[in-house]
PDB file of C-alpha atoms in Angstrom:
ATOM      1  CA  MET V 881     -23.446 -50.868   1.324  1.00  0.00           C
ATOM      2  CA  PHE V 882     -23.382 -46.610   1.828  1.00  0.00           C
ATOM      3  CA  GLN V 883     -23.497 -44.775  -1.862  1.00  0.00           C
ATOM      4  CA  ASN V 884     -23.381 -41.549  -2.253  1.00  0.00           C
ATOM      5  CA  LYS V 885     -26.457 -40.628  -4.121  1.00  0.00           C
ATOM      6  CA  PHE V 886     -26.225 -37.216  -3.352  1.00  0.00           C
ATOM      7  CA  PRO V 887     -25.489 -34.631  -6.705  1.00  0.00           C
ATOM      8  CA  GLN V 888     -22.884 -32.359  -6.205  1.00  0.00           C
ATOM      9  CA  LYS V 889     -24.149 -29.918  -8.391  1.00  0.00           C
ATOM     10  CA  ILE V 890     -28.049 -28.721  -8.019  1.00  0.00           C
ATOM     11  CA  GLU V 891     -29.313 -27.089 -11.553  1.00  0.00           C
ATOM     12  CA  SER V 892     -32.405 -24.761 -10.811  1.00  0.00           C
ATOM     13  CA  GLY V 893     -31.563 -21.957 -13.208  1.00  0.00           C
ATOM     14  CA  ARG V 894     -29.040 -19.266 -13.172  1.00  0.00           C
ATOM     15  CA  PRO V 895     -26.931 -20.000 -11.557  1.00  0.00           C
ATOM     16  CA  GLU V 896     -25.553 -23.058 -10.820  1.00  0.00           C
ATOM     17  CA  ILE V 897     -25.208 -23.442  -7.063  1.00  0.00           C
ATOM     18  CA  GLU V 898     -22.031 -26.185  -5.617  1.00  0.00           C
ATOM     19  CA  LEU V 899     -22.994 -28.379  -2.859  1.00  0.00           C
ATOM     20  CA  PRO V 900     -20.449 -27.683   0.251  1.00  0.00           C
ATOM     21  CA  LYS V 901     -18.137 -31.134  -0.022  1.00  0.00           C
ATOM     22  CA  MET V 902     -18.335 -32.790   3.009  1.00  0.00           C
ATOM     23  CA  GLU V 903     -16.001 -35.254   4.768  1.00  0.00           C
ATOM     24  CA  LYS V 904     -15.898 -38.715   4.298  1.00  0.00           C
ATOM     25  CA  PRO V 905     -18.554 -40.171   6.199  1.00  0.00           C
ATOM     26  CA  GLU V 906     -17.851 -41.974   9.522  1.00  0.00           C
ATOM     27  CA  LYS V 907     -19.190 -45.324  10.051  1.00  0.00           C
ATOM     28  CA  ILE V 908     -21.373 -45.863  13.495  1.00  0.00           C
ATOM     29  CA  GLU V 909     -19.783 -48.454  15.543  1.00  0.00           C
ATOM     30  CA  ASN V 910     -23.281 -49.031  17.378  1.00  0.00           C
ATOM     31  CA  GLY V 911     -24.692 -52.235  16.274  1.00  0.00           C
ATOM     32  CA  THR V 912     -26.604 -50.627  13.192  1.00  0.00           C
ATOM     33  CA  GLY V 913     -24.825 -51.834  10.734  1.00  0.00           C
ATOM     34  CA  GLY V 914     -23.547 -49.964   7.586  1.00  0.00           C
ATOM     35  CA  LEU V 915     -25.389 -46.649   8.907  1.00  0.00           C
ATOM     36  CA  THR V 916     -22.842 -44.020   8.275  1.00  0.00           C
ATOM     37  CA  GLU V 917     -23.282 -40.437  10.067  1.00  0.00           C
ATOM     38  CA  TRP V 918     -22.358 -37.123   7.684  1.00  0.00           C
ATOM     39  CA  LYS V 919     -19.857 -35.133   9.784  1.00  0.00           C
ATOM     40  CA  PRO V 920     -19.806 -31.664   7.896  1.00  0.00           C
ATOM     41  CA  ASN V 921     -16.286 -29.563   8.261  1.00  0.00           C
ATOM     42  CA  GLU V 922     -16.467 -26.044   9.525  1.00  0.00           C
ATOM     43  CA  ASP V 923     -16.095 -24.529   6.183  1.00  0.00           C
ATOM     44  CA  SER V 924     -19.201 -26.312   4.767  1.00  0.00           C
ATOM     45  CA  ILE V 925     -21.158 -24.880   7.382  1.00  0.00           C
ATOM     46  CA  LYS V 926     -20.451 -21.457   6.813  1.00  0.00           C
ATOM     47  CA  LYS V 927     -20.786 -22.103   2.827  1.00  0.00           C
ATOM     48  CA  ALA V 928     -24.486 -23.281   3.516  1.00  0.00           C
ATOM     49  CA  LEU V 929     -25.497 -20.644   5.735  1.00  0.00           C
ATOM     50  CA  GLU V 930     -24.361 -18.110   3.446  1.00  0.00           C
ATOM     51  CA  TYR V 931     -26.356 -20.084   0.527  1.00  0.00           C
ATOM     52  CA  PHE V 932     -29.608 -20.318   2.692  1.00  0.00           C
ATOM     53  CA  VAL V 933     -29.374 -16.733   3.837  1.00  0.00           C
ATOM     54  CA  GLU V 934     -28.654 -14.988  -0.032  1.00  0.00           C
ATOM     55  CA  ARG V 935     -31.785 -17.468  -1.313  1.00  0.00           C
ATOM     56  CA  LYS V 936     -33.698 -15.810   1.235  1.00  0.00           C
ATOM     57  CA  VAL V 937     -33.159 -12.153   0.556  1.00  0.00           C
ATOM     58  CA  THR V 938     -32.575 -12.483  -2.968  1.00  0.00           C
ATOM     59  CA  LYS V 939     -36.121 -14.101  -3.107  1.00  0.00           C
ATOM     60  CA  THR V 940     -38.068 -11.098  -1.761  1.00  0.00           C
ATOM     61  CA  SER V 941     -37.934  -9.157  -5.169  1.00  0.00           C
ATOM     62  CA  THR V 942     -40.369  -9.573  -8.373  1.00  0.00           C
ATOM     63  CA  THR V 943     -40.303  -7.854 -11.393  1.00  0.00           C
ATOM     64  CA  GLU V 944     -43.395  -6.206 -10.817  1.00  0.00           C
ATOM     65  CA  LYS V 945     -42.467  -4.349  -7.381  1.00  0.00           C
ATOM     66  CA  THR V 946     -39.686  -4.973  -4.701  1.00  0.00           C
ATOM     67  CA  ILE V 947     -40.933  -5.824  -0.977  1.00  0.00           C
ATOM     68  CA  GLU V 948     -38.519  -5.054   1.604  1.00  0.00           C
ATOM     69  CA  ILE V 949     -38.509  -7.578   4.246  1.00  0.00           C
ATOM     70  CA  LYS V 950     -36.337  -7.417   7.257  1.00  0.00           C
ATOM     71  CA  GLN V 951     -34.770 -10.961   7.281  1.00  0.00           C
ATOM     72  CA  PRO V 952     -32.864 -12.523  10.240  1.00  0.00           C
ATOM     73  CA  ILE V 953     -29.145 -12.859   9.746  1.00  0.00           C
ATOM     74  CA  ALA V 954     -27.750 -15.914   9.703  1.00  0.00           C
ATOM     75  CA  ILE V 955     -24.712 -15.457  12.880  1.00  0.00           C
ATOM     76  CA  ARG V 956     -21.443 -16.195  11.924  1.00  0.00           C
ATOM     77  CA  MET V 957     -19.751 -19.211  13.146  1.00  0.00           C
ATOM     78  CA  ASP V 958     -16.650 -17.079  13.978  1.00  0.00           C
ATOM     79  CA  MET V 959     -18.502 -13.995  16.268  1.00  0.00           C
ATOM     80  CA  ILE V 960     -17.451 -14.071  19.790  1.00  0.00           C
ATOM     81  CA  LEU V 961     -20.617 -14.231  21.987  1.00  0.00           C
ATOM     82  CA  PRO V 962     -21.101 -14.995  25.430  1.00  0.00           C
ATOM     83  CA  ARG V 963     -21.855 -19.129  26.682  1.00  0.00           C
ATOM     84  CA  LYS V 964     -21.407 -19.255  29.701  1.00  0.00           C
ATOM     85  CA  GLY V 965     -22.003 -17.182  33.331  1.00  0.00           C
ATOM     86  CA  GLY V 966     -25.325 -16.247  32.020  1.00  0.00           C
ATOM     87  CA  GLU V 967     -28.175 -17.545  29.564  1.00  0.00           C
ATOM     88  CA  TRP V 968     -30.035 -15.605  26.452  1.00  0.00           C
ATOM     89  CA  THR V 969     -33.477 -14.577  26.497  1.00  0.00           C
ATOM     90  CA  ASP V 970     -34.215 -16.531  22.978  1.00  0.00           C
ATOM     91  CA  LYS V 971     -31.528 -17.355  20.188  1.00  0.00           C
ATOM     92  CA  PRO V 972     -27.917 -16.345  20.936  1.00  0.00           C
ATOM     93  CA  GLY V 973     -26.596 -12.947  19.559  1.00  0.00           C
ATOM     94  CA  ASN V 974     -30.431 -11.932  18.481  1.00  0.00           C
ATOM     95  CA  SER V 975     -31.436 -11.428  22.252  1.00  0.00           C
ATOM     96  CA  ASP V 976     -30.620 -10.329  25.771  1.00  0.00           C
ATOM     97  CA  TRP V 977     -27.959 -12.132  27.574  1.00  0.00           C
ATOM     98  CA  VAL V 978     -28.445 -11.935  31.267  1.00  0.00           C
ATOM     99  CA  PRO V 979     -25.140 -12.762  33.786  1.00  0.00           C
ATOM    100  CA  ASN V 980     -25.952 -14.877  36.429  1.00  0.00           C
ATOM    101  CA  ARG V 981     -26.180 -11.950  38.870  1.00  0.00           C
ATOM    102  CA  ASP V 982     -23.861 -13.944  41.927  1.00  0.00           C
ATOM    103  CA  GLU V 983     -21.436 -14.507  39.700  1.00  0.00           C
ATOM    104  CA  ILE V 984     -18.213 -12.806  40.122  1.00  0.00           C
ATOM    105  CA  PRO V 985     -16.712 -12.022  36.515  1.00  0.00           C
ATOM    106  CA  LYS V 986     -12.617 -12.922  36.421  1.00  0.00           C
ATOM    107  CA  ASP V 987     -10.447  -9.556  36.158  1.00  0.00           C
ATOM    108  CA  ARG V 988      -8.875  -9.312  33.063  1.00  0.00           C
ATOM    109  CA  HIS V 989      -6.512  -6.127  32.967  1.00  0.00           C
ATOM    110  CA  GLY V 990      -8.677  -4.456  34.796  1.00  0.00           C
ATOM    111  CA  THR V 991     -12.026  -5.227  33.782  1.00  0.00           C
ATOM    112  CA  ASN V 992     -13.308  -5.751  37.371  1.00  0.00           C
ATOM    113  CA  PRO V 993     -10.775  -4.853  39.522  1.00  0.00           C
ATOM    114  CA  GLU V 994     -12.950  -4.710  42.898  1.00  0.00           C
ATOM    115  CA  HIS V 995     -14.015  -8.155  42.223  1.00  0.00           C
ATOM    116  CA  LYS V 996     -17.894  -7.031  41.929  1.00  0.00           C
ATOM    117  CA  THR V 997     -20.637  -9.490  41.451  1.00  0.00           C
ATOM    118  CA  TRP V 998     -22.420  -9.029  38.412  1.00  0.00           C
ATOM    119  CA  ASP V 999     -25.448  -7.790  40.581  1.00  0.00           C
ATOM    120  CA  GLU V1000     -23.389  -5.084  41.799  1.00  0.00           C
ATOM    121  CA  ILE V1001     -22.471  -4.532  38.116  1.00  0.00           C
ATOM    122  CA  LEU V1002     -25.827  -4.493  36.718  1.00  0.00           C
ATOM    123  CA  ASN V1003     -27.658  -2.328  39.740  1.00  0.00           C
ATOM    124  CA  GLU V1004     -24.891   0.450  39.418  1.00  0.00           C
ATOM    125  CA  TYR V1005     -25.493   0.796  35.648  1.00  0.00           C
ATOM    126  CA  GLY V1006     -28.967   0.437  36.161  1.00  0.00           C
ATOM    127  CA  ILE V1007     -29.495  -2.646  33.373  1.00  0.00           C
ATOM    128  CA  GLU V1008     -31.074  -6.107  33.647  1.00  0.00           C
ATOM    129  CA  SER V1009     -28.720  -7.395  30.535  1.00  0.00           C
ATOM    130  CA  ILE V1010     -27.194  -6.598  27.798  1.00  0.00           C
ATOM    131  CA  PRO V1011     -28.711  -6.512  24.181  1.00  0.00           C
ATOM    132  CA  PHE V1012     -27.290  -8.288  20.918  1.00  0.00           C
ATOM    133  CA  VAL V1013     -28.519  -7.317  17.778  1.00  0.00           C
ATOM    134  CA  ASP V1014     -27.196  -9.855  14.667  1.00  0.00           C
ATOM    135  CA  GLY V1015     -24.137 -11.359  16.743  1.00  0.00           C
ATOM    136  CA  TYR V1016     -23.100  -7.499  17.823  1.00  0.00           C
ATOM    137  CA  PRO V1017     -23.852  -5.964  21.300  1.00  0.00           C
ATOM    138  CA  ASP V1018     -25.968  -2.919  22.116  1.00  0.00           C
ATOM    139  CA  PHE V1019     -23.802  -1.030  24.673  1.00  0.00           C
ATOM    140  CA  SER V1020     -26.488   2.490  24.321  1.00  0.00           C
ATOM    141  CA  GLU V1021     -27.879   2.179  27.864  1.00  0.00           C
ATOM    142  CA  VAL V1022     -24.696   2.593  29.258  1.00  0.00           C
ATOM    143  CA  SER V1023     -22.951   4.483  26.931  1.00  0.00           C
ATOM    144  CA  ARG V1024     -21.725   8.203  28.596  1.00  0.00           C
ATOM    145  CA  GLY V1025     -20.768   9.484  24.767  1.00  0.00           C
ATOM    146  CA  GLN V1026     -20.892   8.163  20.620  1.00  0.00           C
ATOM    147  CA  VAL V1027     -18.927   9.768  17.932  1.00  0.00           C
ATOM    148  CA  LYS V1028     -18.032   8.919  14.373  1.00  0.00           C
ATOM    149  CA  ILE V1029     -14.282   8.547  13.726  1.00  0.00           C
ATOM    150  CA  ASP V1030     -12.878   9.141  10.380  1.00  0.00           C
ATOM    151  CA  ASP V1031     -10.134   6.527  10.075  1.00  0.00           C
ATOM    152  CA  PHE V1032     -11.266   2.925  11.762  1.00  0.00           C
ATOM    153  CA  THR V1033      -8.413   0.866  11.041  1.00  0.00           C
ATOM    154  CA  GLU V1034      -7.584  -2.541  13.488  1.00  0.00           C
ATOM    155  CA  ASP V1035      -5.456  -0.540  15.415  1.00  0.00           C
ATOM    156  CA  ARG V1036      -7.191   0.257  18.657  1.00  0.00           C
ATOM    157  CA  GLY V1037      -4.997   2.652  20.111  1.00  0.00           C
ATOM    158  CA  ALA V1038      -5.494   4.785  17.097  1.00  0.00           C
ATOM    159  CA  ASN V1039      -9.288   4.517  17.066  1.00  0.00           C
ATOM    160  CA  PHE V1040      -9.339   5.187  20.739  1.00  0.00           C
ATOM    161  CA  ALA V1041      -7.341   8.737  20.044  1.00  0.00           C
ATOM    162  CA  GLN V1042      -9.446   9.695  17.072  1.00  0.00           C
ATOM    163  CA  ALA V1043     -12.667   9.232  19.858  1.00  0.00           C
ATOM    164  CA  ASP V1044     -11.095  10.847  22.564  1.00  0.00           C
ATOM    165  CA  GLU V1045     -10.637  13.948  19.965  1.00  0.00           C
ATOM    166  CA  LYS V1046     -14.151  13.717  18.353  1.00  0.00           C
ATOM    167  CA  LEU V1047     -15.921  13.805  22.155  1.00  0.00           C
ATOM    168  CA  ALA V1048     -13.569  16.484  23.233  1.00  0.00           C
ATOM    169  CA  GLU V1049     -14.809  18.548  20.319  1.00  0.00           C
ATOM    170  CA  GLN V1050     -18.286  17.731  21.643  1.00  0.00           C
ATOM    171  CA  ARG V1051     -17.804  18.807  25.209  1.00  0.00           C
ATOM    172  CA  GLY V1052     -15.258  21.854  24.580  1.00  0.00           C
ATOM    173  CA  CYS V1053     -12.176  20.437  26.293  1.00  0.00           C
ATOM    174  CA  THR V1054      -9.364  18.971  24.949  1.00  0.00           C
ATOM    175  CA  PRO V1055      -8.490  14.907  24.329  1.00  0.00           C
ATOM    176  CA  GLN V1056      -6.018  14.742  26.805  1.00  0.00           C
ATOM    177  CA  GLU V1057      -8.806  15.739  29.158  1.00  0.00           C
ATOM    178  CA  VAL V1058     -11.469  13.072  27.970  1.00  0.00           C
ATOM    179  CA  LYS V1059      -8.854   9.729  28.580  1.00  0.00           C
ATOM    180  CA  ALA V1060      -8.087  10.835  31.452  1.00  0.00           C
ATOM    181  CA  TRP V1061     -11.359  10.950  32.554  1.00  0.00           C
ATOM    182  CA  ARG V1062     -12.019   7.843  30.894  1.00  0.00           C
ATOM    183  CA  GLU V1063      -9.390   5.638  32.704  1.00  0.00           C
ATOM    184  CA  ALA V1064     -10.179   7.999  36.292  1.00  0.00           C
ATOM    185  CA  HIS V1065     -13.591   6.582  36.000  1.00  0.00           C
ATOM    186  CA  GLY V1066     -13.125   3.344  34.406  1.00  0.00           C
ATOM    187  CA  TYR V1067     -14.465   3.554  30.933  1.00  0.00           C
ATOM    188  CA  THR V1068     -13.390   2.420  27.823  1.00  0.00           C
ATOM    189  CA  TRP V1069     -14.047   2.706  23.840  1.00  0.00           C
ATOM    190  CA  HIS V1070     -16.543   0.766  22.563  1.00  0.00           C
ATOM    191  CA  GLU V1071     -16.118   0.031  18.309  1.00  0.00           C
ATOM    192  CA  CYS V1072     -19.186  -0.873  16.953  1.00  0.00           C
ATOM    193  CA  GLU V1073     -19.913  -3.058  13.840  1.00  0.00           C
ATOM    194  CA  ASP V1074     -20.087  -0.513  11.214  1.00  0.00           C
ATOM    195  CA  CYS V1075     -16.108   0.546  11.961  1.00  0.00           C
ATOM    196  CA  LYS V1076     -17.603   4.068  12.567  1.00  0.00           C
ATOM    197  CA  THR V1077     -19.444   4.801  15.367  1.00  0.00           C
ATOM    198  CA  MET V1078     -17.430   4.628  19.515  1.00  0.00           C
ATOM    199  CA  GLN V1079     -19.367   4.036  22.443  1.00  0.00           C
ATOM    200  CA  LYS V1080     -17.725   5.147  26.101  1.00  0.00           C
ATOM    201  CA  VAL V1081     -18.942   2.716  27.946  1.00  0.00           C
ATOM    202  CA  PRO V1082     -17.839   1.210  31.804  1.00  0.00           C
ATOM    203  CA  THR V1083     -15.105  -1.221  31.421  1.00  0.00           C
ATOM    204  CA  GLU V1084     -16.716  -3.379  34.223  1.00  0.00           C
ATOM    205  CA  VAL V1085     -19.918  -4.102  31.446  1.00  0.00           C
ATOM    206  CA  HIS V1086     -17.498  -4.384  28.140  1.00  0.00           C
ATOM    207  CA  GLY V1087     -15.068  -6.420  29.377  1.00  0.00           C
ATOM    208  CA  ASN V1088     -16.980  -8.998  30.941  1.00  0.00           C
ATOM    209  CA  VAL V1089     -19.349  -9.350  27.859  1.00  0.00           C
ATOM    210  CA  SER V1090     -17.786 -11.572  25.383  1.00  0.00           C
ATOM    211  CA  HIS V1091     -18.686 -10.274  22.004  1.00  0.00           C
ATOM    212  CA  SER V1092     -17.315  -9.082  18.272  1.00  0.00           C
ATOM    213  CA  GLY V1093     -17.222  -5.502  17.572  1.00  0.00           C
ATOM    214  CA  GLY V1094     -15.364  -3.151  14.790  1.00  0.00           C
ATOM    215  CA  ILE V1095     -11.978  -4.408  14.809  1.00  0.00           C
ATOM    216  CA  SER V1096     -13.179  -8.225  13.845  1.00  0.00           C
ATOM    217  CA  VAL V1097     -15.449  -6.695  11.201  1.00  0.00           C
ATOM    218  CA  TYR V1098     -12.530  -4.485   9.663  1.00  0.00           C
ATOM    219  CA  LYS V1099     -10.098  -7.627   9.796  1.00  0.00           C
ATOM    220  CA  SER V1100     -12.753  -9.485   7.862  1.00  0.00           C
ATOM    221  CA  GLN V1101     -13.509  -6.981   5.117  1.00  0.00           C
ATOM    222  CA  HIS V1102      -9.521  -6.546   4.469  1.00  0.00           C
ATOM    223  CA  ALA V1103      -8.262 -10.295   5.145  1.00  0.00           C
ATOM    224  CA  ASP V1104      -7.089 -10.108   1.673  1.00  0.00           C
ATOM    225  CA  THR V1105      -5.409  -7.015   1.076  1.00  0.00           C
TER     226      THR V1105
END
């Protein structure tokens, strides 16, 4: 009979670490007798990832000196990443997303009104792929303007209005003219994960690459407020 011999706690000095709880194991009905299969739930996997990342980072410091080592950040399970219609050059979320050039992205509220193929879109903006770093896209190559706003919220319209105003100050025009240019030329604002930076990017690229951005970060940071 299967017995759970895993301890509920690991005592390794300070602090005492609570192991994530697993769901009740289910028996495998394939002639293997009493073998069982652990099926961790989503919450337990998230906690395990957070634990390993924390341990990896804190162990870079010693009493003699601090060694700064850039550690890869675990991609959160709730992050939105492209899954279909292309491929990653390496690890998903930490490499380049290369769309299938012969595919025609669906038009979702103006993201591809002319029904262009990815080949046409990529060629128009002179790019081969969309780089991702730590789960977030980098649209710098196709950006036609970048600003930092002062009061970032989950209200996308308010963020856009602030970005229009900031860019208008840079260009010596009015916010209304910035907005009119964006809408006439098919550009939108990308809200970066720092919840400050706004990039003016083509809607054809931005709207057809699944991703998380500043809004999702803001919501996670203010989930309990």
